[in-house]
Amino acid sequence: MADEMREKVSQLLKGIDRYNPENLKTLEGYVHFQQQDPSIDRVLKLAEHLEKCNFLEAWKYLEMESSLVDGIVGFHDAIRKCELKYDVSYVIGITYQTIDKSLMSDLLGGLQGDELDEWIKAQGWTIQEDGKVFICNQEAHIKSKNIAEKIDFECKWLVGFYA
């Protein structure tokens, strides 16, 4: 049944029928059907961890729910560095000046050894002798922003006058 429904909706969305309001019930039914799928809840929970930048919990969750991403090549690297609003490398880059290499390993999902060193190098970060990773001097990246507000007193006076 699920495969039939998926195929029917797929065909609807490919053609001009996707704009036909008579197909709205079919599309709503499919959305309702998807919401009952337990894997949707699992994906939403992962998304919530990532959106909250709770990367350690996200990696633990992925370890417990590994079947969620089985067969998706490059999924873990995509979380580490991708076009997400808050990928791990981006958040590390704007949060830390230096970070302990072991904490960085945890935040990146357990990258170790050469793989971790290559990732650090690819981001333009440097490994220091004390085992910490230098990200950047955050003070050098401070950007000031002027905020200008324009208040038109004449309009406010006229509104009060006509009220």
PDB file of C-alpha atoms in Angstrom:
ATOM      1  CA  MET A   1       0.000   0.000   0.000  1.00  0.00           C
ATOM      2  CA  ALA A   2       2.776   2.460   0.935  1.00  0.00           C
ATOM      3  CA  ASP A   3       4.643   1.826  -2.301  1.00  0.00           C
ATOM      4  CA  GLU A   4       1.476   2.312  -4.354  1.00  0.00           C
ATOM      5  CA  MET A   5       0.678   5.567  -2.577  1.00  0.00           C
ATOM      6  CA  ARG A   6       4.268   6.795  -2.941  1.00  0.00           C
ATOM      7  CA  GLU A   7       4.243   6.019  -6.668  1.00  0.00           C
ATOM      8  CA  LYS A   8       0.879   7.727  -7.180  1.00  0.00           C
ATOM      9  CA  VAL A   9       2.016  10.887  -5.392  1.00  0.00           C
ATOM     10  CA  SER A  10       5.311  10.831  -7.268  1.00  0.00           C
ATOM     11  CA  GLN A  11       3.445  10.775 -10.568  1.00  0.00           C
ATOM     12  CA  LEU A  12       1.128  13.561  -9.399  1.00  0.00           C
ATOM     13  CA  LEU A  13       4.030  15.792  -8.477  1.00  0.00           C
ATOM     14  CA  LYS A  14       5.900  15.240 -11.745  1.00  0.00           C
ATOM     15  CA  GLY A  15       3.128  16.371 -14.035  1.00  0.00           C
ATOM     16  CA  ILE A  16       0.776  19.267 -14.378  1.00  0.00           C
ATOM     17  CA  ASP A  17      -1.680  17.465 -12.059  1.00  0.00           C
ATOM     18  CA  ARG A  18       0.197  18.841  -9.052  1.00  0.00           C
ATOM     19  CA  TYR A  19      -1.703  22.099  -9.623  1.00  0.00           C
ATOM     20  CA  ASN A  20      -5.088  20.387  -9.813  1.00  0.00           C
ATOM     21  CA  PRO A  21      -7.067  21.207  -6.637  1.00  0.00           C
ATOM     22  CA  GLU A  22      -8.958  17.916  -6.982  1.00  0.00           C
ATOM     23  CA  ASN A  23      -5.731  16.132  -6.001  1.00  0.00           C
ATOM     24  CA  LEU A  24      -5.452  17.988  -2.709  1.00  0.00           C
ATOM     25  CA  LYS A  25      -7.144  15.176  -0.745  1.00  0.00           C
ATOM     26  CA  THR A  26      -4.662  12.646  -2.142  1.00  0.00           C
ATOM     27  CA  LEU A  27      -1.690  14.829  -1.213  1.00  0.00           C
ATOM     28  CA  GLU A  28      -3.065  15.551   2.265  1.00  0.00           C
ATOM     29  CA  GLY A  29      -3.661  11.845   2.775  1.00  0.00           C
ATOM     30  CA  TYR A  30      -0.068  11.088   1.826  1.00  0.00           C
ATOM     31  CA  VAL A  31       1.292  13.702   4.241  1.00  0.00           C
ATOM     32  CA  HIS A  32      -0.876  12.210   7.009  1.00  0.00           C
ATOM     33  CA  PHE A  33       0.395   8.731   6.081  1.00  0.00           C
ATOM     34  CA  GLN A  34       4.016   9.944   6.284  1.00  0.00           C
ATOM     35  CA  GLN A  35       3.435  11.499   9.694  1.00  0.00           C
ATOM     36  CA  GLN A  36       2.499   8.082  11.050  1.00  0.00           C
ATOM     37  CA  ASP A  37       5.817   6.611   9.897  1.00  0.00           C
ATOM     38  CA  PRO A  38       8.035   6.187  13.000  1.00  0.00           C
ATOM     39  CA  SER A  39      11.181   6.994  11.006  1.00  0.00           C
ATOM     40  CA  ILE A  40       9.876  10.543  10.523  1.00  0.00           C
ATOM     41  CA  ASP A  41      10.008  11.049  14.300  1.00  0.00           C
ATOM     42  CA  ARG A  42      13.567   9.746  14.299  1.00  0.00           C
ATOM     43  CA  VAL A  43      14.608  12.183  11.566  1.00  0.00           C
ATOM     44  CA  LEU A  44      12.917  15.064  13.389  1.00  0.00           C
ATOM     45  CA  LYS A  45      14.729  14.206  16.614  1.00  0.00           C
ATOM     46  CA  LEU A  46      18.070  14.235  14.791  1.00  0.00           C
ATOM     47  CA  ALA A  47      17.174  17.543  13.130  1.00  0.00           C
ATOM     48  CA  GLU A  48      16.318  19.015  16.525  1.00  0.00           C
ATOM     49  CA  HIS A  49      19.705  18.031  17.961  1.00  0.00           C
ATOM     50  CA  LEU A  50      21.458  19.593  14.982  1.00  0.00           C
ATOM     51  CA  GLU A  51      19.364  22.745  14.984  1.00  0.00           C
ATOM     52  CA  LYS A  52      20.108  23.281  18.674  1.00  0.00           C
ATOM     53  CA  CYS A  53      23.825  22.704  17.928  1.00  0.00           C
ATOM     54  CA  ASN A  54      23.756  19.817  20.393  1.00  0.00           C
ATOM     55  CA  PHE A  55      26.314  17.922  18.338  1.00  0.00           C
ATOM     56  CA  LEU A  56      27.450  15.449  20.992  1.00  0.00           C
ATOM     57  CA  GLU A  57      23.851  14.280  21.463  1.00  0.00           C
ATOM     58  CA  ALA A  58      23.346  14.172  17.685  1.00  0.00           C
ATOM     59  CA  TRP A  59      26.336  11.850  17.231  1.00  0.00           C
ATOM     60  CA  LYS A  60      25.166   9.615  20.108  1.00  0.00           C
ATOM     61  CA  TYR A  61      21.692   9.508  18.580  1.00  0.00           C
ATOM     62  CA  LEU A  62      23.105   8.591  15.164  1.00  0.00           C
ATOM     63  CA  GLU A  63      25.111   5.809  16.775  1.00  0.00           C
ATOM     64  CA  MET A  64      21.958   4.388  18.397  1.00  0.00           C
ATOM     65  CA  GLU A  65      19.836   4.919  15.279  1.00  0.00           C
ATOM     66  CA  SER A  66      22.425   3.996  12.648  1.00  0.00           C
ATOM     67  CA  SER A  67      19.783   2.410  10.425  1.00  0.00           C
ATOM     68  CA  LEU A  68      18.409   5.907   9.884  1.00  0.00           C
ATOM     69  CA  VAL A  69      21.327   6.801   7.599  1.00  0.00           C
ATOM     70  CA  ASP A  70      22.466   3.388   6.379  1.00  0.00           C
ATOM     71  CA  GLY A  71      23.151   3.567   2.690  1.00  0.00           C
ATOM     72  CA  ILE A  72      23.502   7.358   2.589  1.00  0.00           C
ATOM     73  CA  VAL A  73      27.065   7.830   1.401  1.00  0.00           C
ATOM     74  CA  GLY A  74      28.832  10.824   2.944  1.00  0.00           C
ATOM     75  CA  PHE A  75      26.089  11.588   5.470  1.00  0.00           C
ATOM     76  CA  HIS A  76      28.456  12.026   8.422  1.00  0.00           C
ATOM     77  CA  ASP A  77      30.759  14.344   6.448  1.00  0.00           C
ATOM     78  CA  ALA A  78      27.713  16.326   5.359  1.00  0.00           C
ATOM     79  CA  ILE A  79      26.867  17.008   8.988  1.00  0.00           C
ATOM     80  CA  ARG A  80      30.435  17.971   9.758  1.00  0.00           C
ATOM     81  CA  LYS A  81      30.634  20.457   6.914  1.00  0.00           C
ATOM     82  CA  CYS A  82      27.865  21.223   4.511  1.00  0.00           C
ATOM     83  CA  GLU A  83      25.359  23.807   3.493  1.00  0.00           C
ATOM     84  CA  LEU A  84      23.304  23.374   6.633  1.00  0.00           C
ATOM     85  CA  LYS A  85      22.492  26.518   8.540  1.00  0.00           C
ATOM     86  CA  TYR A  86      24.496  25.215  11.499  1.00  0.00           C
ATOM     87  CA  ASP A  87      27.000  22.588  10.450  1.00  0.00           C
ATOM     88  CA  VAL A  88      29.518  21.494  13.056  1.00  0.00           C
ATOM     89  CA  SER A  89      32.595  23.088  11.489  1.00  0.00           C
ATOM     90  CA  TYR A  90      30.839  26.421  11.081  1.00  0.00           C
ATOM     91  CA  VAL A  91      29.731  26.477  14.720  1.00  0.00           C
ATOM     92  CA  ILE A  92      33.219  25.507  15.938  1.00  0.00           C
ATOM     93  CA  GLY A  93      34.684  28.254  13.745  1.00  0.00           C
ATOM     94  CA  ILE A  94      32.504  31.019  15.178  1.00  0.00           C
ATOM     95  CA  THR A  95      32.558  29.770  18.772  1.00  0.00           C
ATOM     96  CA  TYR A  96      36.177  28.945  19.586  1.00  0.00           C
ATOM     97  CA  GLN A  97      39.540  30.600  19.246  1.00  0.00           C
ATOM     98  CA  THR A  98      41.247  27.439  20.453  1.00  0.00           C
ATOM     99  CA  ILE A  99      39.720  24.100  21.324  1.00  0.00           C
ATOM    100  CA  ASP A 100      41.065  20.908  22.839  1.00  0.00           C
ATOM    101  CA  LYS A 101      41.681  18.393  20.072  1.00  0.00           C
ATOM    102  CA  SER A 102      39.784  15.655  21.934  1.00  0.00           C
ATOM    103  CA  LEU A 103      36.698  17.880  22.304  1.00  0.00           C
ATOM    104  CA  MET A 104      36.901  18.724  18.615  1.00  0.00           C
ATOM    105  CA  SER A 105      37.072  15.009  17.853  1.00  0.00           C
ATOM    106  CA  ASP A 106      33.893  14.446  19.865  1.00  0.00           C
ATOM    107  CA  LEU A 107      32.089  17.357  18.220  1.00  0.00           C
ATOM    108  CA  LEU A 108      33.016  16.012  14.787  1.00  0.00           C
ATOM    109  CA  GLY A 109      31.563  12.603  15.539  1.00  0.00           C
ATOM    110  CA  GLY A 110      34.679  10.819  16.728  1.00  0.00           C
ATOM    111  CA  LEU A 111      37.135  11.612  13.944  1.00  0.00           C
ATOM    112  CA  GLN A 112      40.570  10.337  15.005  1.00  0.00           C
ATOM    113  CA  GLY A 113      44.178  10.354  13.879  1.00  0.00           C
ATOM    114  CA  ASP A 114      44.988  11.321  10.306  1.00  0.00           C
ATOM    115  CA  GLU A 115      41.330  11.767   9.426  1.00  0.00           C
ATOM    116  CA  LEU A 116      40.940  14.383  12.166  1.00  0.00           C
ATOM    117  CA  ASP A 117      44.231  16.067  11.251  1.00  0.00           C
ATOM    118  CA  GLU A 118      43.165  16.291   7.602  1.00  0.00           C
ATOM    119  CA  TRP A 119      39.807  17.777   8.598  1.00  0.00           C
ATOM    120  CA  ILE A 120      41.544  20.399  10.761  1.00  0.00           C
ATOM    121  CA  LYS A 121      43.907  21.287   7.936  1.00  0.00           C
ATOM    122  CA  ALA A 122      41.055  21.477   5.405  1.00  0.00           C
ATOM    123  CA  GLN A 123      39.290  24.058   7.589  1.00  0.00           C
ATOM    124  CA  GLY A 124      42.428  26.195   7.757  1.00  0.00           C
ATOM    125  CA  TRP A 125      42.905  25.508  11.461  1.00  0.00           C
ATOM    126  CA  THR A 126      46.260  24.595  13.033  1.00  0.00           C
ATOM    127  CA  ILE A 127      47.261  22.051  15.638  1.00  0.00           C
ATOM    128  CA  GLN A 128      49.358  23.560  18.419  1.00  0.00           C
ATOM    129  CA  GLU A 129      52.067  21.793  20.380  1.00  0.00           C
ATOM    130  CA  ASP A 130      49.936  21.694  23.539  1.00  0.00           C
ATOM    131  CA  GLY A 131      47.312  19.492  21.841  1.00  0.00           C
ATOM    132  CA  LYS A 132      44.875  22.311  21.217  1.00  0.00           C
ATOM    133  CA  VAL A 133      43.632  23.451  17.854  1.00  0.00           C
ATOM    134  CA  PHE A 134      43.879  27.116  16.935  1.00  0.00           C
ATOM    135  CA  ILE A 135      40.753  28.166  15.043  1.00  0.00           C
ATOM    136  CA  CYS A 136      41.201  31.914  14.653  1.00  0.00           C
ATOM    137  CA  ASN A 137      41.535  35.123  16.568  1.00  0.00           C
ATOM    138  CA  GLN A 138      37.857  35.970  17.052  1.00  0.00           C
ATOM    139  CA  GLU A 139      38.717  39.553  17.989  1.00  0.00           C
ATOM    140  CA  ALA A 140      40.076  40.074  14.478  1.00  0.00           C
ATOM    141  CA  HIS A 141      36.658  39.139  13.056  1.00  0.00           C
ATOM    142  CA  ILE A 142      34.506  41.543  15.062  1.00  0.00           C
ATOM    143  CA  LYS A 143      32.307  43.525  12.729  1.00  0.00           C
ATOM    144  CA  SER A 144      30.553  46.628  13.898  1.00  0.00           C
ATOM    145  CA  LYS A 145      27.149  47.447  12.550  1.00  0.00           C
ATOM    146  CA  ASN A 146      25.483  50.823  12.518  1.00  0.00           C
ATOM    147  CA  ILE A 147      21.764  50.729  13.061  1.00  0.00           C
ATOM    148  CA  ALA A 148      19.832  53.767  11.902  1.00  0.00           C
ATOM    149  CA  GLU A 149      16.217  54.306  12.824  1.00  0.00           C
ATOM    150  CA  LYS A 150      14.111  56.820  10.997  1.00  0.00           C
ATOM    151  CA  ILE A 151      11.094  58.103  12.872  1.00  0.00           C
ATOM    152  CA  ASP A 152       8.707  60.350  11.025  1.00  0.00           C
ATOM    153  CA  PHE A 153       7.147  62.611  13.683  1.00  0.00           C
ATOM    154  CA  GLU A 154       4.820  64.349  11.243  1.00  0.00           C
ATOM    155  CA  CYS A 155       2.981  61.134  10.461  1.00  0.00           C
ATOM    156  CA  LYS A 156       2.512  60.312  14.140  1.00  0.00           C
ATOM    157  CA  TRP A 157       1.180  63.841  14.770  1.00  0.00           C
ATOM    158  CA  LEU A 158      -1.260  63.555  11.841  1.00  0.00           C
ATOM    159  CA  VAL A 159      -2.517  60.177  13.032  1.00  0.00           C
ATOM    160  CA  GLY A 160      -3.234  61.640  16.458  1.00  0.00           C
ATOM    161  CA  PHE A 161      -4.848  64.684  14.917  1.00  0.00           C
ATOM    162  CA  TYR A 162      -7.331  62.694  12.816  1.00  0.00           C
ATOM    163  CA  ALA A 163      -8.124  60.113  15.472  1.00  0.00           C
TER     164      ALA A 163
END
